[in-house]
CSV table of C-alpha atoms in Angstrom, one decimal:
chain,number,residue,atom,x,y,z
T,1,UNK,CA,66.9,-26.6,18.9
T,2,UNK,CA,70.3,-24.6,17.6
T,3,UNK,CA,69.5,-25.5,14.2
T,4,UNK,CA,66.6,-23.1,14.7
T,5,UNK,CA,68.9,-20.1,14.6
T,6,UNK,CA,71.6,-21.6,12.3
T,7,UNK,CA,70.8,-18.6,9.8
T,8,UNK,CA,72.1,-16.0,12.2
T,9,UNK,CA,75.8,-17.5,12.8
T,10,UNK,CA,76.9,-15.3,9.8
T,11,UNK,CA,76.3,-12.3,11.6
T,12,UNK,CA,78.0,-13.3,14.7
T,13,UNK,CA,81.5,-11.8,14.3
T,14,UNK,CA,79.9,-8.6,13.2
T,15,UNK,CA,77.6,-8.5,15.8
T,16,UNK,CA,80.2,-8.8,18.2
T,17,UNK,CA,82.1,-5.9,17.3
T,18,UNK,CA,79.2,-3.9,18.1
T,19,UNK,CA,77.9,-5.6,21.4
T,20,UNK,CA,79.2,-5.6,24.6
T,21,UNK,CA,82.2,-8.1,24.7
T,22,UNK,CA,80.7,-9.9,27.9
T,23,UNK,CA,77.6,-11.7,28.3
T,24,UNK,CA,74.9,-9.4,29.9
T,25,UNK,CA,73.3,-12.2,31.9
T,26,UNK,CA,76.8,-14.3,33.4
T,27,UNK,CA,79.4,-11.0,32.9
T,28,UNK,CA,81.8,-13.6,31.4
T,29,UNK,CA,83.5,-13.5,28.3
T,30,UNK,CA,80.5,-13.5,25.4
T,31,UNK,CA,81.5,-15.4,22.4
T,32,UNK,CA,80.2,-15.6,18.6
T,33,UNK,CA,77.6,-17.9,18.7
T,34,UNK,CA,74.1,-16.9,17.0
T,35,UNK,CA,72.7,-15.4,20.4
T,36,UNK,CA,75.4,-12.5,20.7
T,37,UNK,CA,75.5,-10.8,23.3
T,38,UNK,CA,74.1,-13.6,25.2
T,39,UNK,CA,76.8,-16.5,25.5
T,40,UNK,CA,76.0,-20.1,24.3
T,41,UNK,CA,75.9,-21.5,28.5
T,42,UNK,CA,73.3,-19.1,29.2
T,43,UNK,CA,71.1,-20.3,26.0
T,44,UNK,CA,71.4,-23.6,27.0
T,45,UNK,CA,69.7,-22.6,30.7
T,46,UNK,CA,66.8,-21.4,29.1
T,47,UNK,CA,63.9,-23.4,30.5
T,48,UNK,CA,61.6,-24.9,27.5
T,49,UNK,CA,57.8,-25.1,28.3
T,50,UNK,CA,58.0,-28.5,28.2
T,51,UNK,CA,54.0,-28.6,27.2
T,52,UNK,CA,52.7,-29.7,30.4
T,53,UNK,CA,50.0,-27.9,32.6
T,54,UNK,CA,47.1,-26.3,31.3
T,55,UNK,CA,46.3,-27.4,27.9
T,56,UNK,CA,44.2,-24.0,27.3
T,57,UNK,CA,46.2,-21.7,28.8
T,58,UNK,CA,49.4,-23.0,28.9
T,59,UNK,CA,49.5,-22.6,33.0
T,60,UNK,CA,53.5,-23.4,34.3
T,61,UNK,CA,52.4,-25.1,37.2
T,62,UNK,CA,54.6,-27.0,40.4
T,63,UNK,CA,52.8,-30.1,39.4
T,64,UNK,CA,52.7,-32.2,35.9
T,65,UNK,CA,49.1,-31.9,34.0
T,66,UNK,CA,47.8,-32.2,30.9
T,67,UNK,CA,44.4,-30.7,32.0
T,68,UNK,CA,42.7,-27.6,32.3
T,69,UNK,CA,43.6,-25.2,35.0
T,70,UNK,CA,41.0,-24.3,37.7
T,71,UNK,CA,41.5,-20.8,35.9
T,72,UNK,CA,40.2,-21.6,32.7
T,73,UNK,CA,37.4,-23.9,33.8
T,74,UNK,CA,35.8,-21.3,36.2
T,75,UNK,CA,36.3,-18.8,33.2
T,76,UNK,CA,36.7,-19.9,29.6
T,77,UNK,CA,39.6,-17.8,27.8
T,78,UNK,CA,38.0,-16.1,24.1
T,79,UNK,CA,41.2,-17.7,22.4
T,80,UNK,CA,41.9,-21.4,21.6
T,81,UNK,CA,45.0,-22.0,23.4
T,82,UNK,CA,48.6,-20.3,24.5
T,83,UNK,CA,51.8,-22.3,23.1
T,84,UNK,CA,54.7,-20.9,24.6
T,85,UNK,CA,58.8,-21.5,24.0
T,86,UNK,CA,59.3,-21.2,27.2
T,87,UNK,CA,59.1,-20.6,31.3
T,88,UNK,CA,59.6,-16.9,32.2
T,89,UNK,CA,62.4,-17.1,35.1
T,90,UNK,CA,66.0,-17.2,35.0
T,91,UNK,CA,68.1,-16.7,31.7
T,92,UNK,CA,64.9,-16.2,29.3
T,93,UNK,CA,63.4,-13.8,31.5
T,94,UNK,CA,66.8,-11.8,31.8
T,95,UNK,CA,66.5,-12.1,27.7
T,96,UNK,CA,63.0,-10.7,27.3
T,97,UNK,CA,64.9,-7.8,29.7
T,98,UNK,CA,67.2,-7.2,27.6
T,99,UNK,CA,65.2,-6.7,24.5
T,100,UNK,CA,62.2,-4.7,26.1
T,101,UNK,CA,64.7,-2.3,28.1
T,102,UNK,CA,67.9,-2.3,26.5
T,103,UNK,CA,66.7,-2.6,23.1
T,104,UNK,CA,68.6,-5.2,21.7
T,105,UNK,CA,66.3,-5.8,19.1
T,106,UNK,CA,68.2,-8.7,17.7
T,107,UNK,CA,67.3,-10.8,20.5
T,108,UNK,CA,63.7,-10.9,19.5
T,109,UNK,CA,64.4,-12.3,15.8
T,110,UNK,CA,66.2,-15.0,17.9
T,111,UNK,CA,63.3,-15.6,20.2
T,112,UNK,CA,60.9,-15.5,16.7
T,113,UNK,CA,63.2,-18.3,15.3
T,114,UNK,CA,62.5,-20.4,18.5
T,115,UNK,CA,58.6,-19.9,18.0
T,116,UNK,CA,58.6,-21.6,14.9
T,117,UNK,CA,58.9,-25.3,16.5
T,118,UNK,CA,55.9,-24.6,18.4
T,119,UNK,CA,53.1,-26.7,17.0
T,120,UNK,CA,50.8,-24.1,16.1
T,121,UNK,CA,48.1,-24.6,13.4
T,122,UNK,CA,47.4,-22.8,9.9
T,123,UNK,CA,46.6,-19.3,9.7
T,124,UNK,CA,45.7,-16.7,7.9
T,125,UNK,CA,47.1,-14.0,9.9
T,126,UNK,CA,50.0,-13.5,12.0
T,127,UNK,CA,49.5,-10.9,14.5
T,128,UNK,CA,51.4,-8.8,17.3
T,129,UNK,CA,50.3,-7.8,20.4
T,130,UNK,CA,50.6,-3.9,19.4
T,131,UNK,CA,51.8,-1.3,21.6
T,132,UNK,CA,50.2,1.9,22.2
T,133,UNK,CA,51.5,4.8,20.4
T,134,UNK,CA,53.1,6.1,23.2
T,135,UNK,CA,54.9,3.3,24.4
T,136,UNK,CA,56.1,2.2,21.0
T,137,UNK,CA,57.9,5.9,21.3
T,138,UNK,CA,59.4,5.2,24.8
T,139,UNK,CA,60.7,1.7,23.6
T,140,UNK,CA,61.5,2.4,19.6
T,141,UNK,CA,60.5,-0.9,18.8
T,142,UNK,CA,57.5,-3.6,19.2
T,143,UNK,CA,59.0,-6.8,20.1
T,144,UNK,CA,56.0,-9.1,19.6
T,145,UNK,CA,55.7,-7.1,15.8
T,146,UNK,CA,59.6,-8.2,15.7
T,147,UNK,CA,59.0,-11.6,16.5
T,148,UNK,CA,55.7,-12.0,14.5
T,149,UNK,CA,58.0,-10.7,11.4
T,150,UNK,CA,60.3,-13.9,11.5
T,151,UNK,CA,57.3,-16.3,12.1
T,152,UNK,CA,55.2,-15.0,9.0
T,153,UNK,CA,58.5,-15.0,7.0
T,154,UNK,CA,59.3,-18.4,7.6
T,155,UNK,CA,55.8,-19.8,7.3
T,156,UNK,CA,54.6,-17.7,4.3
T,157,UNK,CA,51.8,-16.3,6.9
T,158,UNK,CA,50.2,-12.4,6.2
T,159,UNK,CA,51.7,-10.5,8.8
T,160,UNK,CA,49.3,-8.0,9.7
T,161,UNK,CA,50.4,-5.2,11.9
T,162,UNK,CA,47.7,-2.7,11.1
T,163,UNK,CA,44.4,-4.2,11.9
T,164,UNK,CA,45.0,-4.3,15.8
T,165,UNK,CA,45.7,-1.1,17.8
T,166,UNK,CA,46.5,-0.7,21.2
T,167,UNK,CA,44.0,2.7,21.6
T,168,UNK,CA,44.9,3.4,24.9
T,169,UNK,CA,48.1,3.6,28.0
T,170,UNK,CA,47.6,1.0,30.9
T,171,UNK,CA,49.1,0.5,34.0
T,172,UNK,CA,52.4,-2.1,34.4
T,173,UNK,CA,50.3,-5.0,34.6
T,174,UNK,CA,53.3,-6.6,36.6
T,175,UNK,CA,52.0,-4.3,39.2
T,176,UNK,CA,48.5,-5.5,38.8
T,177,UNK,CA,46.7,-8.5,40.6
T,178,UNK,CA,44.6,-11.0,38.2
T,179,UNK,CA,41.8,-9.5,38.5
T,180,UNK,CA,43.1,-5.8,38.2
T,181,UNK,CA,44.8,-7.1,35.1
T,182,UNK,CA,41.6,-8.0,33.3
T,183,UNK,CA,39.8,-4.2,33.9
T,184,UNK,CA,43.4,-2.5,33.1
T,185,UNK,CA,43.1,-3.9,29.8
T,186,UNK,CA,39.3,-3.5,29.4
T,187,UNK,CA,38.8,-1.6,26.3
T,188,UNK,CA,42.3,-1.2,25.5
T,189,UNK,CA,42.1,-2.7,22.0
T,190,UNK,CA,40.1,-2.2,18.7
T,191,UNK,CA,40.3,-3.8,15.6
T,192,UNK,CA,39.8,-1.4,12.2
T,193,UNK,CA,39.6,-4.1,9.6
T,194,UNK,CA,36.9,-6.9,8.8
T,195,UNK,CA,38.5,-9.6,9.9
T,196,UNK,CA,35.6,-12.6,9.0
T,197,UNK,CA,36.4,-15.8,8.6
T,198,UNK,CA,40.8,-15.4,9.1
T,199,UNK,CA,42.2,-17.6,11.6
T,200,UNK,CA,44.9,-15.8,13.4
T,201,UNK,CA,48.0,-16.7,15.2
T,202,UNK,CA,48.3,-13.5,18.0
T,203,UNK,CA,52.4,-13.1,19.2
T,204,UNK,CA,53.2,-11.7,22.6
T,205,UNK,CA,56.8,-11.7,24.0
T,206,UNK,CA,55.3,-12.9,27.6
T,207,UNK,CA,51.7,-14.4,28.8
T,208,UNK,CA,51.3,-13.8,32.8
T,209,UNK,CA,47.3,-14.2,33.5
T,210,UNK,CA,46.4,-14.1,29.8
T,211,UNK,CA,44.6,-11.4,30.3
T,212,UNK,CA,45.7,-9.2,27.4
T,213,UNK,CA,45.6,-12.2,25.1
T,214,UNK,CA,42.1,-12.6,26.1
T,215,UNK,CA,40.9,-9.0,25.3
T,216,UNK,CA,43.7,-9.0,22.2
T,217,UNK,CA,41.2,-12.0,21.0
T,218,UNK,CA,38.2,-10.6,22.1
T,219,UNK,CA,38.2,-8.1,20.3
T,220,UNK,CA,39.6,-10.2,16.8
T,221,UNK,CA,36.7,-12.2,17.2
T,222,UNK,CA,34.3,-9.6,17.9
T,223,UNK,CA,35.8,-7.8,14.3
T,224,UNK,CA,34.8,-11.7,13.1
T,225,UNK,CA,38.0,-14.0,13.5
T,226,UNK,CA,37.0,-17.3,13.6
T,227,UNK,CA,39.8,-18.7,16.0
T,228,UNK,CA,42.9,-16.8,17.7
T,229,UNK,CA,45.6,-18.9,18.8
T,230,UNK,CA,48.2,-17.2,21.2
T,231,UNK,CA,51.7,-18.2,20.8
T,232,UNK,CA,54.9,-16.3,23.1
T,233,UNK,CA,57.9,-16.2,23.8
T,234,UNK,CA,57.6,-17.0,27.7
T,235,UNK,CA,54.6,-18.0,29.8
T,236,UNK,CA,54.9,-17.5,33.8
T,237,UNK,CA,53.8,-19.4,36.6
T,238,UNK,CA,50.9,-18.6,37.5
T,239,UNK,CA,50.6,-15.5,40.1
């Protein structure tokens, strides 16, 4: 897993100069390891999505399965599958905090790094979840662009951060209930290019419902992907 991020260390002592000298999530002493500020210990308590529950959607369940979630057998999901690094709780949800709200932008390239041992398949297209023009304002930077930046890098994928626009504001949908979720993003999305035939790797920094994923690929479909699999950064237990 740390080998992942080997190719930040160099930047460490530097880094450090400019962050805050104690670990945002434990208050202790940070040191100069490759996730600065965040100290090594509180890495290491991230929780990996160990692969197990719903094998569509990626559902963190209390119990170990391999099959499909009630979920996505009452209602198929438009995209293949979700493949997530991991759980969002504890120290990876304080992380995803951290780079949404105090902008710590770094964090994301680190959390891009970790996608790339997620077994996802050949694409043609790496693509963000985008942010509507207004909140990319308020926040300065899209962290699923940021993360979809290091995975198309790395894999030699087209990162395309054009084609899909978020065209309108929606509510928090952490203040939303499942089924509020899926009409808050109703209609939220376009897609401006012809997208036949591309196979298409769609990056979010966290999957709750899957509802935006769902109308993210609905929508790449509908402009004539012919697959959209969803990879993030953190997938939460189901709500």
């Amino acid at each position: 897993m740390w080998k992942s991020i080997t190719s930040l260390n160099s930047y460490s002592s530097v880094l450090n100069l400019v962050f805050p000298s104690d670990c945002p999530v434990c208050n202790k002493p940070s040191d100069l390891y490759k996730t600065s500020p965040v100290c090594l210990s509180c890495w290491q308590k991230i929780q990996i999505h160990d692969g197990k529950g719903c094998r569509i959607c990626a559902a963190v369940t209390d119990y170990k399965s391999t099959g499909v979630c009630q979920e996505c057998r009452f209602i198929k999901p438009v995209f293949e599958r979700i493949l997530s690094y991991g759980v969002y709780e504890g120290v990876l949800k304080e992380v995803i905090h951290l780079v949404k709200f105090r902008r710590i932008r770094r964090l994301a390239r680190v959390l891009g790094t970790e996608l790339l041992h997620l077994d996802t398949p050949d694409a043609d297209l790496v693509v963000p979840v985008p942010l509507s023009v207004h909140g990319l304002r308020k926040r300065e930077f899209n962290q699923s662009a940021v993360m979809a930046s290091v995975i198309a890098v790395r894999r030699g994928i087209r990162l395309d951060i054009t084609s899909l626009v978020k065209v309108k504001d929606t509510c928090p949908q952490s203040t939303l209930s499942r089924i509020e979720r899926r009409e808050n993003v109703r209609g939220a999305f376009r897609v401006s290019e012809n997208l036949k035939g591309k196979h298409v790797i769609l990056v979010d920094d966290v999957v709750t419902t899957g509802a935006t994923a769902n109308e993210c690929a609905r929508v790449l479909k509908k402009a004539g992907a012919v697959s959209v699999v969803v990879i993030c950064a953190a997938r939460a237990k189901n709500i």
